[in-house]
PDB file of C-alpha atoms in Angstrom:
ATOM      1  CA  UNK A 153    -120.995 121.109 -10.822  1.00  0.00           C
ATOM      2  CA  UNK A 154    -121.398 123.118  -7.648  1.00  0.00           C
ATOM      3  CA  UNK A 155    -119.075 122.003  -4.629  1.00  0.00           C
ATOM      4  CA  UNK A 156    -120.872 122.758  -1.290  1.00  0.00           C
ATOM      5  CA  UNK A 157    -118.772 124.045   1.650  1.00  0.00           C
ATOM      6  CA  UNK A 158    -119.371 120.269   3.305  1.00  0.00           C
ATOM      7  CA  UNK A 159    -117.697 118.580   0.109  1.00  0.00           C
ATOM      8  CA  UNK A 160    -115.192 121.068   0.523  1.00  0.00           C
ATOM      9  CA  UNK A 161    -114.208 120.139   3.687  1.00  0.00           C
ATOM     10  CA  UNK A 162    -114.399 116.692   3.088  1.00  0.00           C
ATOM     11  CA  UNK A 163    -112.145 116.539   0.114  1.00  0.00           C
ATOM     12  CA  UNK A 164    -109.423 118.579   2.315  1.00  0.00           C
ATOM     13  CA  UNK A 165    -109.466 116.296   5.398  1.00  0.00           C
ATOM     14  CA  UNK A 166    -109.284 113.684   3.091  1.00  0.00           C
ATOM     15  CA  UNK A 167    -105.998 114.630   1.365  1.00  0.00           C
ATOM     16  CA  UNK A 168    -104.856 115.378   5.040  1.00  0.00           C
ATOM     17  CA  UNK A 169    -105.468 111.909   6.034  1.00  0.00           C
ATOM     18  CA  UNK A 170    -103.765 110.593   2.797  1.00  0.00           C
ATOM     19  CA  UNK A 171    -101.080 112.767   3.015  1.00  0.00           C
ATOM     20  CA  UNK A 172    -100.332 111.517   6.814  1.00  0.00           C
ATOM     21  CA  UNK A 173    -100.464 107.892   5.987  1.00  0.00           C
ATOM     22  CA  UNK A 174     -97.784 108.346   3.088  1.00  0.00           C
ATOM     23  CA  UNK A 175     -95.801 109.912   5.425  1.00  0.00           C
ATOM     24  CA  UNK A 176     -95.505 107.123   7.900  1.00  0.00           C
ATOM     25  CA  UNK A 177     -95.695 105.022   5.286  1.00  0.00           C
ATOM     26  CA  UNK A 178     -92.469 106.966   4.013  1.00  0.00           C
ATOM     27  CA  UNK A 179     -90.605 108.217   6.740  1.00  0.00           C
ATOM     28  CA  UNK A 180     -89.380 104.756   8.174  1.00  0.00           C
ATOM     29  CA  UNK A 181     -87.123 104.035   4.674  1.00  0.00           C
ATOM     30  CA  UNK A 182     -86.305 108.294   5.082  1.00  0.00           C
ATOM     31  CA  UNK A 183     -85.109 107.475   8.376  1.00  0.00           C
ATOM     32  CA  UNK A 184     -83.006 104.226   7.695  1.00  0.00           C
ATOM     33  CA  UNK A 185     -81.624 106.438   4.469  1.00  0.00           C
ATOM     34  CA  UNK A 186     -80.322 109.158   6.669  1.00  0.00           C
ATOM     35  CA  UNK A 187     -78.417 107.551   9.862  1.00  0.00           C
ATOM     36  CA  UNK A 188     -76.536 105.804   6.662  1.00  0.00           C
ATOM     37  CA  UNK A 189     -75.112 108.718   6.418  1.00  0.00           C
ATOM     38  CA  UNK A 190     -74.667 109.825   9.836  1.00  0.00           C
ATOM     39  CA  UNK A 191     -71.501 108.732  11.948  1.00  0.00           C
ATOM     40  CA  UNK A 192     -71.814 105.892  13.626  1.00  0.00           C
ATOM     41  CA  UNK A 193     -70.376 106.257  17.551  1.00  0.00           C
ATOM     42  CA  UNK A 194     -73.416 109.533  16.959  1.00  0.00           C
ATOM     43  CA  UNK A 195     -75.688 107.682  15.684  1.00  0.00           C
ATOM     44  CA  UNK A 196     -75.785 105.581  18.749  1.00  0.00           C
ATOM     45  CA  UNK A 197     -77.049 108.377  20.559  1.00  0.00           C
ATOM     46  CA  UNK A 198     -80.689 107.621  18.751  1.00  0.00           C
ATOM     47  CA  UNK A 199     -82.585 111.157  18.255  1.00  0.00           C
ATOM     48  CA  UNK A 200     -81.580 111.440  13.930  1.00  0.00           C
ATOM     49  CA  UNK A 201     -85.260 112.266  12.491  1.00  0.00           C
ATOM     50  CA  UNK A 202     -85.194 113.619   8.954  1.00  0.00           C
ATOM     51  CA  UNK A 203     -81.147 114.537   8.017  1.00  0.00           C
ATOM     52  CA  UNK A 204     -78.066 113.351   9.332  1.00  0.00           C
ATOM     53  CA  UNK A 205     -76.363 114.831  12.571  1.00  0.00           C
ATOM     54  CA  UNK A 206     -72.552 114.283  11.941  1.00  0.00           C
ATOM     55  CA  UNK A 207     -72.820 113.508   8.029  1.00  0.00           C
ATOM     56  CA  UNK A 208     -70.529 110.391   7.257  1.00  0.00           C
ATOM     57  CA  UNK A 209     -69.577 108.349   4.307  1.00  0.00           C
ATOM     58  CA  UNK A 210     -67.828 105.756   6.139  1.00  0.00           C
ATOM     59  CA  UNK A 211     -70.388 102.512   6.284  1.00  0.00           C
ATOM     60  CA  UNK A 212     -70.406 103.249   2.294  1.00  0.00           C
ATOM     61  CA  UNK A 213     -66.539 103.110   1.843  1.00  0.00           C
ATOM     62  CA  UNK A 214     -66.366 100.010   3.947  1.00  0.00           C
ATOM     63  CA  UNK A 215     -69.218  98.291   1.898  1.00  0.00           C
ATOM     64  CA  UNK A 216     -67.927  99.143  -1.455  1.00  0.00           C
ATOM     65  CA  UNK A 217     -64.231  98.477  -0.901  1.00  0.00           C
ATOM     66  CA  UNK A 218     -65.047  94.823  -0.142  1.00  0.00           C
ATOM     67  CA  UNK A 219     -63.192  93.038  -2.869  1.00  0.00           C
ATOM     68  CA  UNK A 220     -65.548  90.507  -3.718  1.00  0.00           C
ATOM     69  CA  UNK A 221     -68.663  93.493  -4.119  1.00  0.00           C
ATOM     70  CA  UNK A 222     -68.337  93.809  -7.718  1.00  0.00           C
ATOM     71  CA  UNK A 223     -68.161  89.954  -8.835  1.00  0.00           C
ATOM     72  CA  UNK A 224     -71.351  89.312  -6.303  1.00  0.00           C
ATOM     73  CA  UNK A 225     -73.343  91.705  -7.845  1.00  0.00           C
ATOM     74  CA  UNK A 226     -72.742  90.234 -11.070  1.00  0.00           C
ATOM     75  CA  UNK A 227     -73.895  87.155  -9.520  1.00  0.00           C
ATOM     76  CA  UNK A 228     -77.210  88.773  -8.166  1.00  0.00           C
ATOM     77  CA  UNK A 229     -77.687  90.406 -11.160  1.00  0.00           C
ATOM     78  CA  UNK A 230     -77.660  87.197 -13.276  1.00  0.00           C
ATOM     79  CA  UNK A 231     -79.777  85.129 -10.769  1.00  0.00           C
ATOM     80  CA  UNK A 232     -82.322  87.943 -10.344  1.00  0.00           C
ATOM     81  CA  UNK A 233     -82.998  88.030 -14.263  1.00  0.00           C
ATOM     82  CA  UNK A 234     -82.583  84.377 -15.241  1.00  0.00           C
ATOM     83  CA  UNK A 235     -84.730  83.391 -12.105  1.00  0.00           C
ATOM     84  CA  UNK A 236     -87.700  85.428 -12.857  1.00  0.00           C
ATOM     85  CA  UNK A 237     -87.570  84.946 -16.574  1.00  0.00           C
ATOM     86  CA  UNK A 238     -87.593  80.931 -15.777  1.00  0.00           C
ATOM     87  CA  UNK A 239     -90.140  81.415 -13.121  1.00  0.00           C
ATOM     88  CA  UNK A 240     -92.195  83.363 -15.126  1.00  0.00           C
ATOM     89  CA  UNK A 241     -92.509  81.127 -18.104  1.00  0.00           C
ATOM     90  CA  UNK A 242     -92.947  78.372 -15.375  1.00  0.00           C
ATOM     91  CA  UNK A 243     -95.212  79.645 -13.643  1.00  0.00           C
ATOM     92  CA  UNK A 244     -97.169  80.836 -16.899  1.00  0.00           C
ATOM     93  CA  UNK A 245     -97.903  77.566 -17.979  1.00  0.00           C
ATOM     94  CA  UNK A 246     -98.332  75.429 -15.603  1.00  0.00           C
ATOM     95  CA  UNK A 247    -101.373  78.278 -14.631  1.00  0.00           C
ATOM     96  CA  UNK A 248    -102.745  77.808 -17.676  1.00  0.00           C
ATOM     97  CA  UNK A 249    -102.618  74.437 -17.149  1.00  0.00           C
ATOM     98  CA  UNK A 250    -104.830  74.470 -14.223  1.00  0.00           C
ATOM     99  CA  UNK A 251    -107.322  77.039 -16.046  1.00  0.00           C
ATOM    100  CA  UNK A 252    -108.226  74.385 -18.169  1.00  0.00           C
ATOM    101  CA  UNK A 253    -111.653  73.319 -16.368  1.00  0.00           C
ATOM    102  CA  UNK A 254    -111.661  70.058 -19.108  1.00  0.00           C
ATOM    103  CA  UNK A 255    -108.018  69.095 -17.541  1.00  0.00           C
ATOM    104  CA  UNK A 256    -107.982  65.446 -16.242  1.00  0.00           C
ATOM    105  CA  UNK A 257    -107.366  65.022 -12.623  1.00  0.00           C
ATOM    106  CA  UNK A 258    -107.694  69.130 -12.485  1.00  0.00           C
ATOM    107  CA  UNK A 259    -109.256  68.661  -8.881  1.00  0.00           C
ATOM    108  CA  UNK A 260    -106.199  66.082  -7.766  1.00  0.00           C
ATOM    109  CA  UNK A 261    -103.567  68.179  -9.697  1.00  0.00           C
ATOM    110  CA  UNK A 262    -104.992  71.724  -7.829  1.00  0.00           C
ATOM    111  CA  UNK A 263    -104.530  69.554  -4.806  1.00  0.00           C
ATOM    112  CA  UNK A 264    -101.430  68.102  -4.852  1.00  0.00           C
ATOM    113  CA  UNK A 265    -100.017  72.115  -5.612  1.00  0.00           C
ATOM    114  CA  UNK A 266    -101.775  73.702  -2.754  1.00  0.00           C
ATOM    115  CA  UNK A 267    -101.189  70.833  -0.256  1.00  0.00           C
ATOM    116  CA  UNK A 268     -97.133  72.401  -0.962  1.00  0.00           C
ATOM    117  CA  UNK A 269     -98.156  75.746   0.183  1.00  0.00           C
ATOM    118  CA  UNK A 270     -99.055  74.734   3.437  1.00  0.00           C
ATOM    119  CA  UNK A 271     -96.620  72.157   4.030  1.00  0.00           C
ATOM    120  CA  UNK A 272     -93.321  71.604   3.376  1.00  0.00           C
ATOM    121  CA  UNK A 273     -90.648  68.529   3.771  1.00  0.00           C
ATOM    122  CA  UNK A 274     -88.337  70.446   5.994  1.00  0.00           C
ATOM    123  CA  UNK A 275     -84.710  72.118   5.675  1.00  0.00           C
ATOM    124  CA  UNK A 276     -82.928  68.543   6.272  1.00  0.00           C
ATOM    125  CA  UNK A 277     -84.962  66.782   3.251  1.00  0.00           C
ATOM    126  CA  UNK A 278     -84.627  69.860   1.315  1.00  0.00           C
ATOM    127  CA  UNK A 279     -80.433  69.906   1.678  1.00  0.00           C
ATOM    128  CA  UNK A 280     -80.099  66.234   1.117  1.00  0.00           C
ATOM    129  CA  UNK A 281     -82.359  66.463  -2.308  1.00  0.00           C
ATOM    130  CA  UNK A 282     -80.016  69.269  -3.490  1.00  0.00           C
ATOM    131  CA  UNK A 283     -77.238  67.216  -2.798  1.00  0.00           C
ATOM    132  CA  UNK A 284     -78.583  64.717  -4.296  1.00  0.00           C
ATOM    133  CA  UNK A 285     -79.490  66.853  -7.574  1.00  0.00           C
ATOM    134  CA  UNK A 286     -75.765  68.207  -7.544  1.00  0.00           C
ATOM    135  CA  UNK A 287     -77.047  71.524  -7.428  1.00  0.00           C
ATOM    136  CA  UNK A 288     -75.083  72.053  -4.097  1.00  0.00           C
ATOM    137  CA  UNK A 289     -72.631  74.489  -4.890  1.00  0.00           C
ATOM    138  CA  UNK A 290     -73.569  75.185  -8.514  1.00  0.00           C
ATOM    139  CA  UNK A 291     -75.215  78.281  -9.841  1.00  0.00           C
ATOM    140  CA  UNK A 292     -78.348  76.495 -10.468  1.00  0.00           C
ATOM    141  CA  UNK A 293     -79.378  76.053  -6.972  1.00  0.00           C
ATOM    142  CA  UNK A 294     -80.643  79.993  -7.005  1.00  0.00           C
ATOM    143  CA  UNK A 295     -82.313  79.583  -9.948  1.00  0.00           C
ATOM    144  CA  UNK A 296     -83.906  76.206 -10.204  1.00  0.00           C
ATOM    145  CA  UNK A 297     -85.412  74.830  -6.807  1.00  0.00           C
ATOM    146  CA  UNK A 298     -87.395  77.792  -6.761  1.00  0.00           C
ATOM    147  CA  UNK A 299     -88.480  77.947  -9.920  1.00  0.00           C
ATOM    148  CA  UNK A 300     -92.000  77.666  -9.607  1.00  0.00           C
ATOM    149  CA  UNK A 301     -94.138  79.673  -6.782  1.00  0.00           C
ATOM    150  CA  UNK A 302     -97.640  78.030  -5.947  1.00  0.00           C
ATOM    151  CA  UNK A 303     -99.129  81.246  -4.983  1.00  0.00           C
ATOM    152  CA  UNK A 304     -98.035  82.830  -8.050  1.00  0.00           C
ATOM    153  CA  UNK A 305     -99.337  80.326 -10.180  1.00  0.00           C
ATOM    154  CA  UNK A 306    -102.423  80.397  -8.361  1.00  0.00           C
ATOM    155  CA  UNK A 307    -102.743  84.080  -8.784  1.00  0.00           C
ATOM    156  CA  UNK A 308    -102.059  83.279 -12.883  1.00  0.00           C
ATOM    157  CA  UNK A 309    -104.399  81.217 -13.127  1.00  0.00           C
ATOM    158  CA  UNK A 310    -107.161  83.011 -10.982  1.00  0.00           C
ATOM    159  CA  UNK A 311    -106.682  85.824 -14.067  1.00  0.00           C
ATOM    160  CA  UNK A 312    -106.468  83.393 -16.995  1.00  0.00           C
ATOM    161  CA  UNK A 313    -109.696  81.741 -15.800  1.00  0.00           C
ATOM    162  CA  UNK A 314    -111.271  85.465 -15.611  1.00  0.00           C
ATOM    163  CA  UNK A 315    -110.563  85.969 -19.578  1.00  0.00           C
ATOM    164  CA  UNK A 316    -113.107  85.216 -22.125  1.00  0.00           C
ATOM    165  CA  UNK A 317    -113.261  81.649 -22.890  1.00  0.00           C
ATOM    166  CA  UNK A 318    -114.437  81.927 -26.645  1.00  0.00           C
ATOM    167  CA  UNK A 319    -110.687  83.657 -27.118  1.00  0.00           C
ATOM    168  CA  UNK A 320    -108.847  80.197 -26.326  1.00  0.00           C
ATOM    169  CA  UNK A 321    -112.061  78.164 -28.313  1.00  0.00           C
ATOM    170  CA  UNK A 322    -111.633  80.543 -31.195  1.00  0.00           C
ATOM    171  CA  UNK A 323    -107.675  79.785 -31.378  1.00  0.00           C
ATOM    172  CA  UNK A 324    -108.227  76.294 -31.294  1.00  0.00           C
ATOM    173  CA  UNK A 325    -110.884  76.209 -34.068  1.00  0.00           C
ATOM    174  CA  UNK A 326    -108.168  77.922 -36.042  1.00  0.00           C
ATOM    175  CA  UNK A 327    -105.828  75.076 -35.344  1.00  0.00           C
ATOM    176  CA  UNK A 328    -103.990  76.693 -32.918  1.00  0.00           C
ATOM    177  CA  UNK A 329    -101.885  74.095 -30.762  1.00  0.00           C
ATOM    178  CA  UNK A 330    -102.278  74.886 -27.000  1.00  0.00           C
ATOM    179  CA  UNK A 331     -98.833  76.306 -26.755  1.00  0.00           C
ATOM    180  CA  UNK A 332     -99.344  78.877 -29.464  1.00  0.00           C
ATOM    181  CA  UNK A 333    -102.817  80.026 -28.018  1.00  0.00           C
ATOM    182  CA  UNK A 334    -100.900  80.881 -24.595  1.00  0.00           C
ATOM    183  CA  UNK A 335     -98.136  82.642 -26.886  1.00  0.00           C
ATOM    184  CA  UNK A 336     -99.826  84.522 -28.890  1.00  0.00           C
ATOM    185  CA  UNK A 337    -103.209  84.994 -27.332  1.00  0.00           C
ATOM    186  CA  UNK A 338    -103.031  84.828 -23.435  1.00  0.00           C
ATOM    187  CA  UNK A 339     -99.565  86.406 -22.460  1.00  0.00           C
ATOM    188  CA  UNK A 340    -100.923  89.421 -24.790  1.00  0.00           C
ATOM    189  CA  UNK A 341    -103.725  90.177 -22.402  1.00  0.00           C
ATOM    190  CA  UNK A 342    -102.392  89.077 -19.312  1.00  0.00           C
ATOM    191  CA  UNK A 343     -99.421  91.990 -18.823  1.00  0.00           C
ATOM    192  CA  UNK A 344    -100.975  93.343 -15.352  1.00  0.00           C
ATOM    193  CA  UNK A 345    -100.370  89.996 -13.699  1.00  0.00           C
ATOM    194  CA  UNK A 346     -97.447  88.982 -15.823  1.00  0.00           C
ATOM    195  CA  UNK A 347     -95.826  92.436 -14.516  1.00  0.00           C
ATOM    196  CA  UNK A 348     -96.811  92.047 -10.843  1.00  0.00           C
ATOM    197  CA  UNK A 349     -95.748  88.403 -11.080  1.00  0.00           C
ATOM    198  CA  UNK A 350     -92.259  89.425 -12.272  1.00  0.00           C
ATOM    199  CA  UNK A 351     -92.164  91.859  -9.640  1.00  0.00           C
ATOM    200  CA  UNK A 352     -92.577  89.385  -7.244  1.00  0.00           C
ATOM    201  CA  UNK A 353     -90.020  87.041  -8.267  1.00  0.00           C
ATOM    202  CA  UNK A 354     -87.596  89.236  -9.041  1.00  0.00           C
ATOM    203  CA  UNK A 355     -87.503  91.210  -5.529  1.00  0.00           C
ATOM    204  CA  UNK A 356     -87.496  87.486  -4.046  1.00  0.00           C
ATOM    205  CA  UNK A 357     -84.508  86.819  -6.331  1.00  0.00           C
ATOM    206  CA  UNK A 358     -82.721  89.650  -5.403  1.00  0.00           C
ATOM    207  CA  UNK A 359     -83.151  90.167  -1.372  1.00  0.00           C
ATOM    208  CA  UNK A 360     -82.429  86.233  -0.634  1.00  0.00           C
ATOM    209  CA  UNK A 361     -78.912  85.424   1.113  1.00  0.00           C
ATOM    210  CA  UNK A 362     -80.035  82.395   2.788  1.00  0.00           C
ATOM    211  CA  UNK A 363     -79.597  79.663   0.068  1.00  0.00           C
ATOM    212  CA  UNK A 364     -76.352  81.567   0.037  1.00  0.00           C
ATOM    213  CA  UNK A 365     -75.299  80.242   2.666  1.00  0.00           C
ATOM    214  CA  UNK A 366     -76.657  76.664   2.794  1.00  0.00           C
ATOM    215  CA  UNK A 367     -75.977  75.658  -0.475  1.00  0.00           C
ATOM    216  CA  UNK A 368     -72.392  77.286  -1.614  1.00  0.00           C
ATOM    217  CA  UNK A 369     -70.262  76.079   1.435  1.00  0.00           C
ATOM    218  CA  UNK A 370     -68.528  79.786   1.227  1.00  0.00           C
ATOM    219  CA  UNK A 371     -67.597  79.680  -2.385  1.00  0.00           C
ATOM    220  CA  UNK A 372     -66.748  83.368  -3.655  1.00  0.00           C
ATOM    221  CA  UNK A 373     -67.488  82.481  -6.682  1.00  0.00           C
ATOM    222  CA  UNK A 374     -71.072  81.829  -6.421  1.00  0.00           C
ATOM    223  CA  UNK A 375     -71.225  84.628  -3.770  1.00  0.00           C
ATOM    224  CA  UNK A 376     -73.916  87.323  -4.102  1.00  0.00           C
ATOM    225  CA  UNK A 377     -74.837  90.629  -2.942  1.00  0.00           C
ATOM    226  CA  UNK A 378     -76.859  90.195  -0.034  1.00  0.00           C
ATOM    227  CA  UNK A 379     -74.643  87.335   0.941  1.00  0.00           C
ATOM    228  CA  UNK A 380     -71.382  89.720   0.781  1.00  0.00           C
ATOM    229  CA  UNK A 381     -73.579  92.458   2.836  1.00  0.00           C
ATOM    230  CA  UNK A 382     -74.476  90.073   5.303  1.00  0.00           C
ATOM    231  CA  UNK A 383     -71.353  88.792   5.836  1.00  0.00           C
ATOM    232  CA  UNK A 384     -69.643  92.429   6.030  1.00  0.00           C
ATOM    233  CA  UNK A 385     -72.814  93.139   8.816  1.00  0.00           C
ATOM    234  CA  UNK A 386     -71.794  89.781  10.762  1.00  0.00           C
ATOM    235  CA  UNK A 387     -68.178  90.939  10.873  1.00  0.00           C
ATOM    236  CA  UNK A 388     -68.770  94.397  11.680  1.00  0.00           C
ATOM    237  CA  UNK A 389     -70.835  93.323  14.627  1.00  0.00           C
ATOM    238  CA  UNK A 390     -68.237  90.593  15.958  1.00  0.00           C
ATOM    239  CA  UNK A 391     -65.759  93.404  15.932  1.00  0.00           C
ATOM    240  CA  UNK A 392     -67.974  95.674  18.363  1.00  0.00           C
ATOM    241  CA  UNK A 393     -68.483  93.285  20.960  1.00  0.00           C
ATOM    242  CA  UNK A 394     -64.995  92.160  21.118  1.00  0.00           C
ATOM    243  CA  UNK A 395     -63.426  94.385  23.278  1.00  0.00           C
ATOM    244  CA  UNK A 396     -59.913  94.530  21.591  1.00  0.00           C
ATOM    245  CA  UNK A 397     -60.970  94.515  18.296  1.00  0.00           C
ATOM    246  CA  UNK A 398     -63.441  97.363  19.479  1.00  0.00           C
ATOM    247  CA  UNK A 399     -60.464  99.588  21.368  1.00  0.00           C
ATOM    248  CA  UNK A 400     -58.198  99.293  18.285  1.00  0.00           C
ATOM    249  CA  UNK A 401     -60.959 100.163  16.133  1.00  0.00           C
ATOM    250  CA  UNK A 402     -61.396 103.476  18.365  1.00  0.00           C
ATOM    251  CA  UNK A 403     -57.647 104.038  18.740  1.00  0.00           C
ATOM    252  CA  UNK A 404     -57.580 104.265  14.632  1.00  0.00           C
ATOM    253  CA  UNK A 405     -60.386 106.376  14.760  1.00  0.00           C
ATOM    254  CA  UNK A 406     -62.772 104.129  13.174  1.00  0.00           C
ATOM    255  CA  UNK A 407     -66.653 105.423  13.295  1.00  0.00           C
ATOM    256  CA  UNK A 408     -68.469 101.993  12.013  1.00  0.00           C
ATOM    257  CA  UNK A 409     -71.064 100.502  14.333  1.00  0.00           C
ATOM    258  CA  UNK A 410     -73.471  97.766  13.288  1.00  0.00           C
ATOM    259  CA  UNK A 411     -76.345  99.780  12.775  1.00  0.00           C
ATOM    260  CA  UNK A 412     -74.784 102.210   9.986  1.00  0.00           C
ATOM    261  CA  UNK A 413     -73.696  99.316   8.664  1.00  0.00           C
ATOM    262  CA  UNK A 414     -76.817  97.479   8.495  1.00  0.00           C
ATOM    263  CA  UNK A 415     -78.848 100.789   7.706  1.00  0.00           C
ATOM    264  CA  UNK A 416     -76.434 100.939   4.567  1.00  0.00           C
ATOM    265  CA  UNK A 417     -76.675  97.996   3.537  1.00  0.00           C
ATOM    266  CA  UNK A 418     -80.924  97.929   3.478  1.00  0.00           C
ATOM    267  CA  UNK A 419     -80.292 101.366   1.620  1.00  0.00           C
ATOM    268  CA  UNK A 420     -78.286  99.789  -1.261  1.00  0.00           C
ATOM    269  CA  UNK A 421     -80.119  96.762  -1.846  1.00  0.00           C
ATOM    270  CA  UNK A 422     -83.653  98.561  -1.684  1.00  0.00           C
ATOM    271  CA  UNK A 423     -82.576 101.996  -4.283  1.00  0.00           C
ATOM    272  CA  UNK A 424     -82.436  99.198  -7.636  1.00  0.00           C
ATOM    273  CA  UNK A 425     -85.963  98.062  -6.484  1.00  0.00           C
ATOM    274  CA  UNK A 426     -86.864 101.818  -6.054  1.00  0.00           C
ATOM    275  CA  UNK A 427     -85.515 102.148  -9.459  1.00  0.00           C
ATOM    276  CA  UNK A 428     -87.500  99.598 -11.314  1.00  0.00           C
ATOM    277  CA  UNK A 429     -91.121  99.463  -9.340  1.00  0.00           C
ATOM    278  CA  UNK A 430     -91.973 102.999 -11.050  1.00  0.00           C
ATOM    279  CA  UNK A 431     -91.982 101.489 -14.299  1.00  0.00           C
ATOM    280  CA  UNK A 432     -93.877  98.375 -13.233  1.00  0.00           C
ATOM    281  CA  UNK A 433     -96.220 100.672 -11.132  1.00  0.00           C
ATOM    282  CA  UNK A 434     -99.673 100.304 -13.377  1.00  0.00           C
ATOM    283  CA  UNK A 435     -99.085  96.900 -14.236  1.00  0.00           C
ATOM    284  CA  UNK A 436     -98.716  96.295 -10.433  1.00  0.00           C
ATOM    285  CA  UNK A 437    -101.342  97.711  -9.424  1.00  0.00           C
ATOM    286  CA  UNK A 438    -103.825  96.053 -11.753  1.00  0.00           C
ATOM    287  CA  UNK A 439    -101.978  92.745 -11.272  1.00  0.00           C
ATOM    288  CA  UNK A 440    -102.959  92.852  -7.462  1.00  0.00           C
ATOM    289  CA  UNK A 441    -106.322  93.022  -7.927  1.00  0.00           C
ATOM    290  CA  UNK A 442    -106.960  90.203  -9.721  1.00  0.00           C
ATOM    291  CA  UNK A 443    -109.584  88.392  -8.281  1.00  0.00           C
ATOM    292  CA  UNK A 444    -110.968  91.191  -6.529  1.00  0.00           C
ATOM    293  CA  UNK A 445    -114.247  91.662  -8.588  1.00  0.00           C
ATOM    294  CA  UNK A 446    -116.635  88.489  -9.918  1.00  0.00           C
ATOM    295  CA  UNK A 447    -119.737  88.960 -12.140  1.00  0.00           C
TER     296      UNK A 447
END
């Protein structure tokens, strides 16, 4: 087929106009990436674009020779994977649950989930319950309160309902119990939102500090990542704005400033999600747009 000049020009602007919005899209994590490595009295000076101006590796070696690093990334790690798996399978059936338009109560249920999403009981309530629950300072308390997402599960069962009814009908003709029709028939054709679901959860799981800090009292123990890099950020920035921590800091020659330090910090918790999302990518991308088209 024939491209006229006009098509021609329209397909070029086009990729122009793409090409600029990845680039903004882009160059914000590029920048953030690159005055990590810059020094840190320099990088005050603003004006660092696209590569570093004075190239440093000092926010790094502070970061990684914290002591307690290793043990709270083991501790991230495990929440990250045990919280989406149990959210997952949470969230999976309860959805199907609520795509079961012959469920009793299905209107009060739907309800009762939603009315959550809009409101909640408030940081006090919520402390006091996990006291109450002895989850406070246990390992649990990452994994367990939250478990199940309303919006995901709404967003499951928006796609289960949009599969072919006679599949689940079929199953239970077949004596299949309800369990083993979400097993072995749903999950099977629901991977796009499964995948984008995961995705979800699991960035959640990883980039939260703040139950961190309200429900472990300090314990190292039960310390994670983004709770070490927080605190190291904290520290570094009580240090700058006392001024005799700050002149011994420059009378040992030390180049660390808040904002390499927090620039690091977004840098190394952002590269495993980097990592992962490529793999995830076409399952993501179908997964968000569930919903999107009705017959």
């Amino acid at each position: 087929m024939r491209v006229t000049p006009g098509e021609r020009l329209f397909y070029l602007l086009n990729h122009v106009f793409l090409l600029f919005i990845g680039f903004l899209a882009a160059f914000p994590f590029w920048n953030i990436f690159v005055v990590s490595f810059n020094e840190g009295r320099d990088a005050m000076q603003g004006s660092i674009y696209f590569w570093p101006r004075k190239f440093s590796l000092e926010a790094y070696i502070a970061i990684f020779n914290e002591s307690s690093l290793m043990h709270a990334t083991y501790i991230s790690i495990a929440r990250t994977v045990s919280g989406t798996l149990l959210g997952l399978i949470g969230s999976a059936i309860l959805a199907y649950l609520l795509s079961n338009r012959e469920l009793v109560f299905r209107r009060g249920i739907l309800f009762f989930f939603i009315f959550t999403m809009y409101f909640s009981g408030g940081l006090i309530p919520e402390f006091m319950l996990i006291k109450n629950l002895h989850l406070y300072n246990n390992f649990l308390v990452y994994i367990i309160p939250g478990a199940i997402s309303v919006w995901n599960v709404m967003v499951m069962r928006q796609f289960f309902e949009e599969l072919p009814p006679s599949l689940a009908e079929s199953a239970r003709i077949d004596g299949a119990s309800e369990l083993s029709t979400l097993k072995n028939i749903i999950l099977p054709m629901s991977t796009p939102v499964l995948a984008t679901i995961a995705l979800m959860i699991g960035v959640a799981q990883w980039t939260t500090w703040f139950d961190t800090y309200m429900f472990t009292s300090g314990s190292k123990d039960l310390a994670t990542l983004q709770g070490v890099l927080v605190n190291i950020l904290m520290e570094t920035q009580i240090q700058s704005t006392d001024p005799m921590q700050a002149a011994r800091l420059e009378q040992a020659g030390s180049i660390l400033t808040p904002e390499i330090i927090k620039m690091a910090t977004i840098t190394i918790t952002t590269v495993p999600i980097i990592m992962i999302y490529p793999f995830l990518q076409k399952y993501f991308v179908g997964g968000l747009t569930v919903g999107a088209v009705k017959e």
